[in-house]
Amino acid sequence: MLGVLKRTFCLQKKIFSAFATIVFVVGIFSCASSPKKVVSETAKTVYESSEAASEAENQKITAIKTKENDSPKEKSYTYFSHIPTEILNDLENASPVSLRRAVSALRRSKTDYDEAEKVLLVLCKEIMQLCWPTERIDWEVPEVSFENSYLGAVKSAKNGIYDESTGNVDFLTTILPSLVVLRSDDVSAYFSMSRSALETGLKMKQDSVLANYLMGLLLKKNKMYENAAVYFQKAFSLAPECLQVAYENASCQYLCKNLTVANELALSLLQKYPANPRILDLCAHIAFDLKDYLSSEEYIAKVLQQEPNNLQALLFRVKILMEKKDYIHAAALLDLYSKQDSFSKDYLLLRARLQYDWSRNSTAAIATIENALKKFPDDAEVLMFAARLAGATMTSVGGKTVEQYAQQVLSRDPENEEALHLAVEGLVQKLQWSQAYELSSKLLQKNRERDFDIVSLHIKICLALQKGEEAWNLISPIYKTNSFDEAVIQDYILVLYKTGRTQQALSLINQLLPDSSTKLKSFLYYRRSFLQSQEEDALSDLRSSLIAYSRNSDALFRLYEIYYSKKDYKRAQYYLKQVVGLNPNDSHIRSLNEELSNLIK
């Protein structure tokens, strides 16, 4: 009797154990049926409970364990436990080469696949199609009629949804939801979750090409370019043969303003894929920023040959032509573009620039940019162009001055050097030297490369505030290394004169005069006129200055001052009117001319 009871108890125990196993397996595969998902872009976040996923997590059952965490006890419960570790590693690495290797190894071992092997083959196909679309799928993919956490995460990602219901129980369920970054530009809805998941995945497998690539894309789309570059570089070091990885690596270096590195990477890609439009477009933008406008136009022209309806490429070619001062062709292409779109931000910016730079029609340019301000009131590019136009015309644009627009940009982006520069220029125009000095000093500290335009403006401010030695300490080391640069020469001679080094200035002028260009020669004669002791000698130098370059408004204004002091008003006005013609927007010059006209009456 006792033996019967023991056998009955053992039988009940086995039945209960089998029933518990069935419940557990059903629990794992039901987690995809009621997922908790985050929808990218405009879709809403949907929160649904997932009891099966949480129970699996509580029991710490892992679908795939990485090599470092494998233990005999846990491995018996894994979803892919019977698949060789090398094949799983290749799937988790997920570069084009490793995916093909995983598929090839599995196909060699057998032709009839079980459920887990089918899922693995489908995942290889899905990752290849989503991440590396230029690669061919050259293997047969078995049909799968069921859905689980792996396949569910991929399906959700393809629909623009970040799937939270995977349970994050292994490497793949942790990172697969982040495939959604490939399908959406706005990653804000799931950025924190995706970043945290990818960081966890990279701790499990730091050499995964897929994980590094997805993290790079996520950060790039969140405009965190420096951070993204680290992951793209890692992915590129692991899979340099992959087109998408190599492209993103070069593109991110360009966005980080590492132009030399970006150019080298992009040109290397172009050698392998000489007709690829995206690579050609990237090369065009890099060449443009390197001021190689000839190469830039050549690349973008090849893009337009393949994609004649690419409006962005068309506008970029207009931009290149304008930098080359080929305004006739730029205007023709801009007119062509306007037939399809005359309201885009880029079109309005280029139209306003063409009106000002080529047509010299500041009224039309202001009207165009004011239209852009109405449509894009908070856009930094539009605000910056409005600031430049207000500075160039010395008038208000849309009721605001150059420094007001610059401050509007700086309120959102305090580190914007161009906005700081424009704000300083606006203060200089108003002769507000002390305020200009404060901002210019800040700009000078930020400008690591010491852009000479910024240095030159600060020197001008220093001289106006009688800070001659500061100006001298700035210009003298620059002149030592750039003594053939005409802009540097001009500032150097000016500082020599303003700091009392007049003999040194005169000696340098006489040394440079014989071999100088016409514009530099005009400047040198003009500056020498201040060093002449006799008025006739000064007048002679000023006439020589205008013979060398008749549009030298400084020399014309100096002649006006000399004749005005001699009360020869008619001759003074002759020169002043020419200054007005060269500087029509300078209200101070116009005011002097009006006063002179009243004197002559």
Coordinates of C-alpha atoms in Angstrom, one line a residue:
M1 CA 0.0 0.0 0.0
L2 CA 2.8 2.4 0.9
G3 CA 4.5 1.7 -2.5
V4 CA 1.3 2.5 -4.4
L5 CA 1.1 5.8 -2.6
K6 CA 4.7 6.7 -3.4
R7 CA 4.2 5.9 -7.1
T8 CA 1.0 8.0 -7.2
F9 CA 2.8 10.9 -5.6
C10 CA 5.7 10.7 -8.1
L11 CA 3.3 10.6 -11.0
Q12 CA 1.5 13.7 -9.7
K13 CA 4.8 15.5 -9.2
K14 CA 5.8 14.8 -12.9
I15 CA 2.4 15.9 -14.2
F16 CA 2.6 19.1 -12.2
S17 CA 6.2 19.8 -13.4
A18 CA 5.2 19.2 -17.0
F19 CA 2.2 21.5 -16.6
A20 CA 4.4 24.2 -15.1
T21 CA 6.9 24.0 -18.1
I22 CA 4.0 24.3 -20.6
V23 CA 2.7 27.4 -18.8
F24 CA 6.2 28.9 -18.8
V25 CA 6.7 28.4 -22.5
V26 CA 3.3 29.8 -23.4
G27 CA 4.2 32.8 -21.2
I28 CA 7.3 33.5 -23.2
F29 CA 5.7 33.4 -26.6
S30 CA 2.6 35.3 -25.6
C31 CA 4.6 38.5 -24.7
A32 CA 4.4 39.8 -28.3
S33 CA 0.6 39.5 -28.3
S34 CA 0.0 42.3 -25.9
P35 CA 3.0 44.6 -26.2
K36 CA 3.7 47.9 -24.6
K37 CA 4.9 50.2 -27.4
V38 CA 6.1 53.7 -28.0
V39 CA 5.1 55.1 -31.4
S40 CA 7.6 57.4 -33.0
E41 CA 6.9 60.9 -34.3
T42 CA 3.2 61.8 -34.3
A43 CA 1.9 58.5 -32.9
K44 CA 1.0 58.4 -29.2
T45 CA 2.7 56.3 -26.5
V46 CA 0.6 53.2 -25.7
Y47 CA 1.0 51.5 -22.4
E48 CA -0.4 48.0 -22.0
S49 CA 0.3 45.5 -19.3
S50 CA 2.3 42.4 -20.2
E51 CA 2.0 39.9 -17.4
A52 CA 3.9 37.2 -19.3
A53 CA 6.9 39.4 -19.9
S54 CA 7.1 40.5 -16.3
E55 CA 6.8 37.0 -15.1
A56 CA 9.6 35.8 -17.4
E57 CA 11.7 38.7 -16.2
N58 CA 11.0 37.9 -12.5
Q59 CA 12.1 34.3 -13.1
K60 CA 15.2 35.6 -14.9
I61 CA 14.8 33.3 -17.8
T62 CA 17.0 34.4 -20.7
A63 CA 16.2 33.8 -24.4
I64 CA 19.8 34.3 -25.5
K65 CA 22.8 34.5 -23.2
T66 CA 26.0 36.1 -24.3
K67 CA 29.1 34.1 -24.0
E68 CA 30.3 35.9 -20.9
N69 CA 27.1 35.1 -19.0
D70 CA 26.6 31.5 -20.1
S71 CA 26.1 28.9 -17.4
P72 CA 25.0 25.3 -17.9
K73 CA 21.9 25.6 -15.7
E74 CA 20.6 28.7 -17.5
K75 CA 21.6 27.6 -21.0
S76 CA 19.1 24.7 -20.9
Y77 CA 16.3 27.2 -20.8
T78 CA 17.4 29.6 -23.6
Y79 CA 15.4 30.0 -26.8
F80 CA 18.5 29.6 -29.0
S81 CA 20.3 27.2 -26.7
H82 CA 20.8 24.4 -29.2
I83 CA 22.2 26.8 -31.9
P84 CA 26.1 27.0 -32.0
T85 CA 27.6 29.9 -30.1
E86 CA 29.5 31.1 -33.2
I87 CA 26.2 31.5 -35.2
L88 CA 24.6 33.4 -32.4
N89 CA 27.6 35.7 -32.1
D90 CA 27.4 36.4 -35.8
L91 CA 23.7 37.3 -35.5
E92 CA 24.4 39.6 -32.6
N93 CA 27.3 41.3 -34.4
A94 CA 24.9 41.8 -37.4
S95 CA 27.3 43.3 -39.9
P96 CA 26.6 42.2 -43.5
V97 CA 29.5 39.8 -43.5
S98 CA 28.6 38.2 -40.1
L99 CA 24.9 37.9 -41.1
R100 CA 25.9 36.0 -44.3
R101 CA 28.2 33.8 -42.3
A102 CA 25.5 32.9 -39.7
V103 CA 23.1 32.0 -42.5
S104 CA 25.7 30.0 -44.4
A105 CA 26.7 28.0 -41.3
L106 CA 23.1 27.2 -40.4
R107 CA 22.2 26.1 -44.0
R108 CA 25.3 23.8 -44.1
S109 CA 24.3 22.0 -41.0
K110 CA 20.7 21.1 -42.1
T111 CA 17.9 21.8 -44.5
D112 CA 14.9 21.3 -42.3
Y113 CA 14.7 24.0 -39.6
D114 CA 13.1 24.0 -36.2
E115 CA 11.2 27.0 -34.9
A116 CA 14.2 28.8 -33.3
E117 CA 16.3 28.3 -36.5
K118 CA 13.5 29.8 -38.6
V119 CA 13.4 32.8 -36.3
L120 CA 17.1 33.2 -36.6
L121 CA 17.0 33.1 -40.4
V122 CA 14.1 35.6 -40.5
L123 CA 16.0 38.0 -38.2
C124 CA 19.1 37.9 -40.4
K125 CA 16.9 38.8 -43.4
E126 CA 15.1 41.6 -41.6
I127 CA 18.2 43.2 -40.2
M128 CA 19.9 43.0 -43.6
Q129 CA 17.0 44.7 -45.3
L130 CA 16.5 47.4 -42.6
C131 CA 20.1 48.3 -41.9
W132 CA 22.0 47.4 -45.0
P133 CA 19.5 47.9 -47.8
T134 CA 22.2 47.8 -50.6
E135 CA 23.1 44.2 -49.7
R136 CA 21.4 41.3 -51.5
I137 CA 19.4 38.7 -49.6
D138 CA 20.7 35.6 -51.4
W139 CA 19.2 32.9 -49.1
E140 CA 15.8 31.4 -48.8
V141 CA 13.9 32.6 -45.8
P142 CA 11.4 30.1 -44.3
E143 CA 7.9 31.1 -43.6
V144 CA 7.0 31.8 -39.9
S145 CA 3.3 31.8 -39.0
F146 CA 3.8 32.8 -35.4
E147 CA 5.1 35.9 -33.6
N148 CA 7.4 36.2 -30.6
S149 CA 9.4 39.0 -28.8
Y150 CA 12.1 39.0 -31.5
L151 CA 9.9 39.2 -34.5
G152 CA 7.4 41.4 -32.8
A153 CA 10.1 44.0 -32.0
V154 CA 11.2 44.0 -35.7
K155 CA 7.6 44.3 -36.9
S156 CA 6.9 47.2 -34.6
A157 CA 10.1 49.0 -35.6
K158 CA 9.1 48.7 -39.3
N159 CA 5.8 50.4 -38.4
G160 CA 7.6 53.3 -36.6
I161 CA 7.0 51.9 -33.1
Y162 CA 9.4 51.4 -30.3
D163 CA 8.3 48.1 -28.7
E164 CA 8.7 48.0 -24.9
S165 CA 7.2 44.6 -24.4
T166 CA 10.2 42.5 -25.3
G167 CA 11.2 42.2 -21.6
N168 CA 14.9 43.0 -22.4
V169 CA 15.8 39.5 -21.4
D170 CA 18.8 39.2 -23.6
F171 CA 21.0 41.1 -26.1
L172 CA 18.6 40.9 -29.1
T173 CA 15.4 41.7 -27.2
T174 CA 17.2 44.7 -25.7
I175 CA 18.4 46.3 -28.9
L176 CA 15.9 45.2 -31.6
P177 CA 13.3 47.8 -30.6
S178 CA 15.9 50.5 -31.5
L179 CA 15.6 49.4 -35.2
V180 CA 12.9 52.0 -35.2
V181 CA 15.5 54.8 -35.6
L182 CA 16.0 53.7 -39.1
R183 CA 12.4 54.6 -39.9
S184 CA 11.9 57.9 -38.2
D185 CA 13.8 61.3 -38.1
D186 CA 12.2 62.4 -34.9
V187 CA 13.5 60.2 -32.1
S188 CA 12.3 62.3 -29.2
A189 CA 9.4 60.0 -28.3
Y190 CA 11.6 57.1 -27.4
F191 CA 15.1 58.6 -27.2
S192 CA 15.8 58.0 -23.5
M193 CA 14.5 54.4 -23.6
S194 CA 16.4 53.5 -26.7
R195 CA 19.6 55.1 -25.5
S196 CA 19.4 53.2 -22.2
A197 CA 18.6 49.9 -23.9
L198 CA 21.5 50.3 -26.4
E199 CA 23.9 51.1 -23.6
T200 CA 22.8 47.9 -21.8
G201 CA 23.2 46.0 -25.1
L202 CA 26.7 47.4 -25.6
K203 CA 27.7 46.3 -22.1
M204 CA 26.7 42.8 -23.1
K205 CA 28.4 42.9 -26.5
Q206 CA 30.6 46.0 -27.1
D207 CA 31.8 44.8 -30.5
S208 CA 28.3 44.5 -32.1
V209 CA 28.3 46.5 -35.3
L210 CA 24.5 46.7 -35.1
A211 CA 24.4 48.1 -31.6
N212 CA 27.1 50.7 -32.3
Y213 CA 25.4 51.7 -35.6
L214 CA 22.0 52.1 -34.0
M215 CA 23.4 54.1 -31.1
G216 CA 25.2 56.4 -33.6
L217 CA 22.0 57.0 -35.6
L218 CA 20.0 57.7 -32.4
L219 CA 22.5 60.3 -31.2
K220 CA 22.9 61.8 -34.6
K221 CA 19.2 62.3 -35.1
N222 CA 19.1 64.0 -31.7
K223 CA 21.9 66.3 -33.0
M224 CA 24.5 65.0 -30.6
Y225 CA 27.1 64.7 -33.3
E226 CA 30.3 64.5 -31.3
N227 CA 28.8 61.6 -29.2
A228 CA 27.4 59.9 -32.3
A229 CA 30.8 60.0 -34.0
V230 CA 32.4 57.8 -31.3
Y231 CA 29.9 54.9 -32.1
F232 CA 30.1 55.3 -35.9
Q233 CA 33.9 55.2 -35.7
K234 CA 33.6 52.0 -33.6
A235 CA 31.2 50.4 -36.1
F236 CA 33.4 51.5 -39.0
S237 CA 36.5 49.9 -37.4
L238 CA 34.5 46.6 -37.0
A239 CA 32.9 46.7 -40.5
P240 CA 34.8 49.1 -42.8
E241 CA 33.4 47.2 -45.9
C242 CA 29.8 48.2 -45.0
L243 CA 28.5 51.1 -47.2
Q244 CA 26.0 52.4 -44.7
V245 CA 28.4 52.3 -41.8
A246 CA 31.2 54.0 -43.8
Y247 CA 28.8 56.7 -45.1
E248 CA 27.4 57.5 -41.6
N249 CA 31.0 57.7 -40.2
A250 CA 32.0 60.2 -42.9
S251 CA 28.7 62.2 -42.6
C252 CA 29.0 62.5 -38.9
Q253 CA 32.6 63.7 -39.2
Y254 CA 31.3 66.4 -41.5
L255 CA 28.6 67.4 -39.1
C256 CA 31.3 67.7 -36.4
K257 CA 33.2 70.1 -38.7
N258 CA 36.1 67.7 -39.0
L259 CA 36.3 68.6 -42.7
T260 CA 39.8 67.1 -43.5
V261 CA 38.9 63.7 -41.9
A262 CA 35.4 63.8 -43.5
N263 CA 36.8 64.6 -46.9
E264 CA 39.3 61.7 -46.7
L265 CA 36.6 59.2 -45.7
A266 CA 34.1 60.5 -48.3
L267 CA 36.6 60.4 -51.2
S268 CA 37.6 56.9 -50.2
L269 CA 33.9 55.9 -50.4
L270 CA 33.5 57.6 -53.7
Q271 CA 36.3 55.5 -55.2
K272 CA 34.2 52.4 -54.4
Y273 CA 30.8 53.8 -55.3
P274 CA 31.5 56.6 -57.9
A275 CA 27.8 56.9 -58.9
N276 CA 26.2 56.8 -55.5
P277 CA 24.0 60.0 -55.2
R278 CA 24.2 60.2 -51.4
I279 CA 28.0 59.9 -51.4
L280 CA 28.3 62.5 -54.3
D281 CA 26.0 64.8 -52.3
L282 CA 28.2 64.5 -49.2
C283 CA 31.3 65.1 -51.2
A284 CA 29.7 68.2 -52.7
H285 CA 28.9 69.6 -49.2
I286 CA 32.4 68.9 -47.8
A287 CA 34.1 70.4 -50.8
F288 CA 31.8 73.5 -50.5
D289 CA 32.8 74.0 -46.9
L290 CA 36.5 73.6 -47.9
K291 CA 35.8 76.4 -50.5
D292 CA 36.6 74.0 -53.3
Y293 CA 33.6 75.2 -55.4
L294 CA 34.8 73.7 -58.6
S295 CA 34.8 70.1 -57.2
S296 CA 31.6 70.9 -55.3
E297 CA 29.7 71.8 -58.4
E298 CA 31.1 68.8 -60.3
Y299 CA 29.8 66.4 -57.6
I300 CA 26.3 68.0 -57.3
A301 CA 26.0 68.1 -61.1
K302 CA 26.4 64.3 -61.1
V303 CA 23.7 64.0 -58.6
L304 CA 21.3 66.1 -60.7
Q305 CA 22.2 64.0 -63.8
Q306 CA 20.8 61.0 -61.9
E307 CA 18.0 62.8 -60.1
P308 CA 16.9 65.8 -62.2
N309 CA 13.9 66.4 -59.9
N310 CA 16.1 66.7 -56.8
L311 CA 15.1 70.2 -55.7
Q312 CA 17.5 70.3 -52.7
A313 CA 20.4 69.4 -55.0
L314 CA 19.2 72.1 -57.5
L315 CA 19.2 74.8 -54.7
F316 CA 22.6 73.7 -53.5
R317 CA 24.0 74.2 -57.0
V318 CA 22.6 77.7 -57.0
K319 CA 24.4 78.3 -53.7
I320 CA 27.7 77.1 -55.3
L321 CA 27.2 79.3 -58.4
M322 CA 26.7 82.3 -56.2
E323 CA 29.9 81.6 -54.3
K324 CA 31.6 81.5 -57.6
K325 CA 29.8 84.8 -58.5
D326 CA 28.3 83.2 -61.5
Y327 CA 25.1 85.1 -60.9
I328 CA 23.6 84.7 -64.4
H329 CA 23.4 80.9 -64.2
A330 CA 22.4 81.0 -60.5
A331 CA 19.5 83.3 -61.3
A332 CA 18.4 81.0 -64.2
L333 CA 18.4 77.9 -61.9
L334 CA 16.6 79.8 -59.1
D335 CA 13.9 80.8 -61.6
L336 CA 13.6 77.2 -62.6
Y337 CA 13.2 76.1 -59.0
S338 CA 10.6 78.8 -58.3
K339 CA 8.2 77.1 -60.7
Q340 CA 7.8 74.3 -58.3
D341 CA 8.4 76.0 -55.0
S342 CA 8.7 79.7 -54.2
F343 CA 8.0 79.5 -50.5
S344 CA 10.7 77.3 -49.0
K345 CA 13.2 78.8 -46.5
D346 CA 16.2 78.0 -48.7
Y347 CA 14.7 79.5 -51.8
L348 CA 13.8 82.8 -50.0
L349 CA 17.3 83.0 -48.5
L350 CA 19.0 82.5 -51.9
R351 CA 16.6 84.9 -53.6
A352 CA 17.3 87.6 -51.1
R353 CA 21.0 87.1 -51.4
L354 CA 20.8 87.2 -55.2
Q355 CA 18.9 90.4 -55.1
Y356 CA 21.4 92.1 -52.8
D357 CA 24.7 90.6 -54.1
W358 CA 24.0 90.8 -57.8
S359 CA 21.1 93.2 -58.4
R360 CA 22.2 95.5 -55.7
N361 CA 18.5 95.9 -54.9
S362 CA 18.6 96.2 -51.1
T363 CA 14.9 97.1 -51.1
A364 CA 13.8 93.9 -52.8
A365 CA 16.2 91.9 -50.7
I366 CA 14.8 93.3 -47.5
A367 CA 11.2 92.6 -48.7
T368 CA 12.1 89.0 -49.5
I369 CA 13.8 88.4 -46.1
E370 CA 10.9 90.0 -44.3
N371 CA 8.6 87.5 -46.1
A372 CA 10.9 84.7 -44.9
L373 CA 10.7 86.1 -41.3
K374 CA 6.9 85.9 -41.4
K375 CA 7.0 82.3 -42.5
F376 CA 10.0 81.2 -40.3
P377 CA 10.1 83.7 -37.4
D378 CA 12.2 81.5 -35.1
D379 CA 14.6 80.0 -37.7
A380 CA 18.2 80.7 -36.9
E381 CA 19.3 80.8 -40.5
V382 CA 16.6 83.4 -41.4
L383 CA 17.4 85.5 -38.3
M384 CA 21.1 85.4 -39.2
F385 CA 20.5 86.5 -42.8
A386 CA 18.3 89.3 -41.6
A387 CA 21.1 90.4 -39.2
R388 CA 23.7 90.4 -42.0
L389 CA 21.3 92.3 -44.3
A390 CA 20.6 94.9 -41.6
G391 CA 24.3 95.3 -41.0
A392 CA 25.2 95.6 -44.6
T393 CA 22.4 98.1 -45.4
M394 CA 22.8 99.9 -42.0
T395 CA 19.0 99.9 -41.7
S396 CA 16.4 98.0 -39.7
V397 CA 14.9 94.9 -41.3
G398 CA 11.4 94.0 -40.2
G399 CA 11.7 96.7 -37.5
K400 CA 14.9 95.2 -35.9
T401 CA 18.6 96.1 -36.1
V402 CA 21.6 93.8 -36.7
E403 CA 22.4 93.4 -33.0
Q404 CA 18.7 92.8 -32.1
Y405 CA 18.6 89.8 -34.5
A406 CA 22.0 88.6 -33.3
Q407 CA 20.8 88.8 -29.7
Q408 CA 17.7 86.8 -30.6
V409 CA 19.9 84.0 -31.9
L410 CA 22.3 84.3 -28.9
S411 CA 19.4 83.9 -26.5
R412 CA 18.9 80.4 -27.8
D413 CA 22.5 79.6 -28.8
P414 CA 24.9 81.6 -26.6
E415 CA 27.9 79.9 -28.3
N416 CA 27.0 81.0 -31.8
E417 CA 30.2 82.8 -32.9
E418 CA 28.6 84.3 -36.1
A419 CA 25.8 85.9 -34.1
L420 CA 28.4 87.3 -31.6
H421 CA 30.4 88.7 -34.5
L422 CA 27.3 90.4 -36.0
A423 CA 26.3 91.8 -32.7
V424 CA 29.8 93.4 -32.4
E425 CA 29.5 94.8 -35.9
G426 CA 26.2 96.4 -35.1
L427 CA 27.6 98.1 -32.0
V428 CA 30.6 99.3 -34.0
Q429 CA 28.2 100.9 -36.6
K430 CA 26.6 102.8 -33.8
L431 CA 30.0 103.8 -32.4
Q432 CA 29.2 102.1 -29.1
W433 CA 32.8 101.1 -28.6
S434 CA 32.7 100.0 -24.9
Q435 CA 29.9 97.6 -25.4
A436 CA 31.5 96.4 -28.6
Y437 CA 34.8 95.8 -26.8
E438 CA 33.1 93.7 -24.1
L439 CA 31.4 91.4 -26.7
S440 CA 34.4 91.3 -29.0
S441 CA 36.7 90.2 -26.1
K442 CA 34.3 87.3 -25.4
L443 CA 34.2 86.4 -29.1
L444 CA 38.0 86.5 -29.3
Q445 CA 38.3 84.0 -26.4
K446 CA 35.9 81.6 -28.1
N447 CA 37.5 81.8 -31.5
R448 CA 40.2 79.2 -31.2
E449 CA 41.4 79.4 -34.8
R450 CA 41.7 83.2 -34.5
D451 CA 39.7 84.0 -37.6
F452 CA 41.3 87.2 -38.9
D453 CA 38.0 89.0 -39.5
I454 CA 37.3 88.7 -35.8
V455 CA 40.8 89.8 -34.8
S456 CA 40.7 92.7 -37.2
L457 CA 37.4 93.9 -35.8
H458 CA 38.8 93.8 -32.3
I459 CA 41.8 95.7 -33.4
K460 CA 39.6 98.4 -34.8
I461 CA 37.7 98.6 -31.5
C462 CA 40.9 98.7 -29.5
L463 CA 42.3 101.6 -31.5
A464 CA 39.0 103.5 -31.1
L465 CA 39.3 103.1 -27.3
Q466 CA 43.0 104.1 -27.2
K467 CA 44.0 100.5 -26.4
G468 CA 47.0 100.7 -28.7
E469 CA 49.2 98.1 -27.0
E470 CA 46.5 95.5 -27.0
A471 CA 46.0 96.1 -30.7
W472 CA 49.8 95.8 -31.2
N473 CA 50.0 92.6 -29.2
L474 CA 47.3 91.1 -31.4
I475 CA 48.6 92.1 -34.8
S476 CA 52.4 91.8 -34.5
P477 CA 52.6 87.9 -34.1
I478 CA 50.0 87.5 -36.9
Y479 CA 52.1 89.7 -39.2
K480 CA 55.2 87.7 -38.5
T481 CA 53.6 84.5 -39.9
N482 CA 51.3 86.2 -42.6
S483 CA 53.4 89.1 -43.9
F484 CA 52.1 88.5 -47.5
D485 CA 48.4 88.7 -46.6
E486 CA 47.1 92.1 -47.8
A487 CA 44.5 92.3 -45.0
V488 CA 47.1 91.6 -42.4
I489 CA 49.5 94.2 -43.9
Q490 CA 46.8 96.9 -43.8
D491 CA 46.0 96.3 -40.2
Y492 CA 49.7 96.1 -39.3
I493 CA 50.5 99.5 -40.9
L494 CA 47.4 101.1 -39.3
V495 CA 48.5 99.9 -35.8
L496 CA 52.0 101.1 -36.5
Y497 CA 50.7 104.5 -37.2
K498 CA 48.2 104.6 -34.3
T499 CA 50.8 103.5 -31.8
G500 CA 53.3 106.1 -32.8
R501 CA 55.6 103.8 -34.8
T502 CA 55.4 106.2 -37.7
Q503 CA 58.9 105.8 -39.1
Q504 CA 58.5 102.1 -39.1
A505 CA 55.2 102.5 -40.9
L506 CA 56.7 104.9 -43.5
S507 CA 59.6 102.5 -44.2
L508 CA 57.3 99.5 -44.7
I509 CA 55.0 101.5 -47.0
N510 CA 57.9 102.6 -49.3
Q511 CA 59.2 99.1 -49.3
L512 CA 55.9 97.6 -50.4
L513 CA 54.7 100.2 -52.9
P514 CA 56.6 99.1 -56.0
D515 CA 55.4 95.5 -56.2
S516 CA 51.9 95.8 -54.6
S517 CA 48.5 95.0 -56.2
T518 CA 46.4 98.0 -57.3
K519 CA 44.1 97.8 -54.2
L520 CA 47.0 97.5 -51.8
K521 CA 48.9 100.3 -53.6
S522 CA 45.8 102.5 -53.2
F523 CA 45.8 101.8 -49.5
L524 CA 49.5 102.4 -49.1
Y525 CA 49.3 105.8 -50.8
Y526 CA 46.3 106.7 -48.6
R527 CA 48.1 105.8 -45.4
R528 CA 51.3 107.6 -46.5
S529 CA 49.2 110.8 -46.9
F530 CA 48.9 110.9 -43.1
L531 CA 52.7 110.7 -42.8
Q532 CA 53.5 113.6 -45.1
S533 CA 54.5 116.9 -43.5
Q534 CA 53.4 119.0 -46.5
E535 CA 49.8 119.3 -47.6
E536 CA 50.7 119.2 -51.3
D537 CA 52.6 115.9 -50.7
A538 CA 49.5 114.5 -48.9
L539 CA 47.2 115.6 -51.8
S540 CA 49.6 114.0 -54.2
D541 CA 49.5 110.7 -52.4
L542 CA 45.7 110.8 -52.3
R543 CA 45.4 111.4 -56.0
S544 CA 47.9 108.5 -56.6
S545 CA 45.7 106.4 -54.3
L546 CA 42.6 107.1 -56.5
I547 CA 44.6 106.5 -59.7
A548 CA 45.5 103.0 -58.4
Y549 CA 41.9 102.3 -57.3
S550 CA 39.2 104.9 -58.0
R551 CA 36.6 103.4 -55.6
N552 CA 38.8 103.9 -52.5
S553 CA 36.2 105.7 -50.3
D554 CA 38.7 106.3 -47.5
A555 CA 40.9 108.3 -49.9
L556 CA 37.8 110.2 -51.3
F557 CA 36.7 111.0 -47.8
R558 CA 40.2 112.3 -46.8
L559 CA 40.1 114.6 -49.8
Y560 CA 36.7 115.9 -48.7
E561 CA 38.1 116.6 -45.2
I562 CA 41.1 118.5 -46.6
Y563 CA 39.1 120.7 -48.9
Y564 CA 36.3 121.2 -46.3
S565 CA 39.0 122.5 -43.8
K566 CA 40.2 124.9 -46.6
K567 CA 36.5 126.0 -47.0
D568 CA 36.6 124.9 -50.6
Y569 CA 33.1 123.5 -50.2
K570 CA 32.3 122.7 -53.9
R571 CA 35.5 120.7 -54.3
A572 CA 34.8 119.0 -51.0
Q573 CA 31.3 118.1 -52.1
Y574 CA 32.7 116.6 -55.3
Y575 CA 34.6 114.0 -53.4
L576 CA 31.9 113.5 -50.7
K577 CA 29.2 112.7 -53.3
Q578 CA 31.4 109.9 -54.6
V579 CA 31.7 108.6 -51.0
V580 CA 27.9 108.7 -50.8
G581 CA 27.6 106.8 -54.1
L582 CA 29.9 104.1 -52.7
N583 CA 28.2 103.9 -49.3
P584 CA 24.5 104.7 -50.0
N585 CA 23.3 103.2 -46.7
D586 CA 25.7 105.1 -44.5
S587 CA 23.4 107.6 -42.7
H588 CA 26.3 109.5 -41.3
I589 CA 27.8 110.2 -44.7
R590 CA 24.4 111.2 -46.1
S591 CA 24.0 113.6 -43.2
L592 CA 27.4 115.3 -43.9
N593 CA 26.5 115.7 -47.6
E594 CA 23.2 117.4 -46.6
E595 CA 25.0 119.8 -44.3
L596 CA 27.5 120.6 -47.1
S597 CA 24.7 121.2 -49.6
N598 CA 23.1 123.7 -47.2
L599 CA 26.4 125.5 -46.8
I600 CA 26.9 125.8 -50.6
K601 CA 23.4 127.3 -50.9

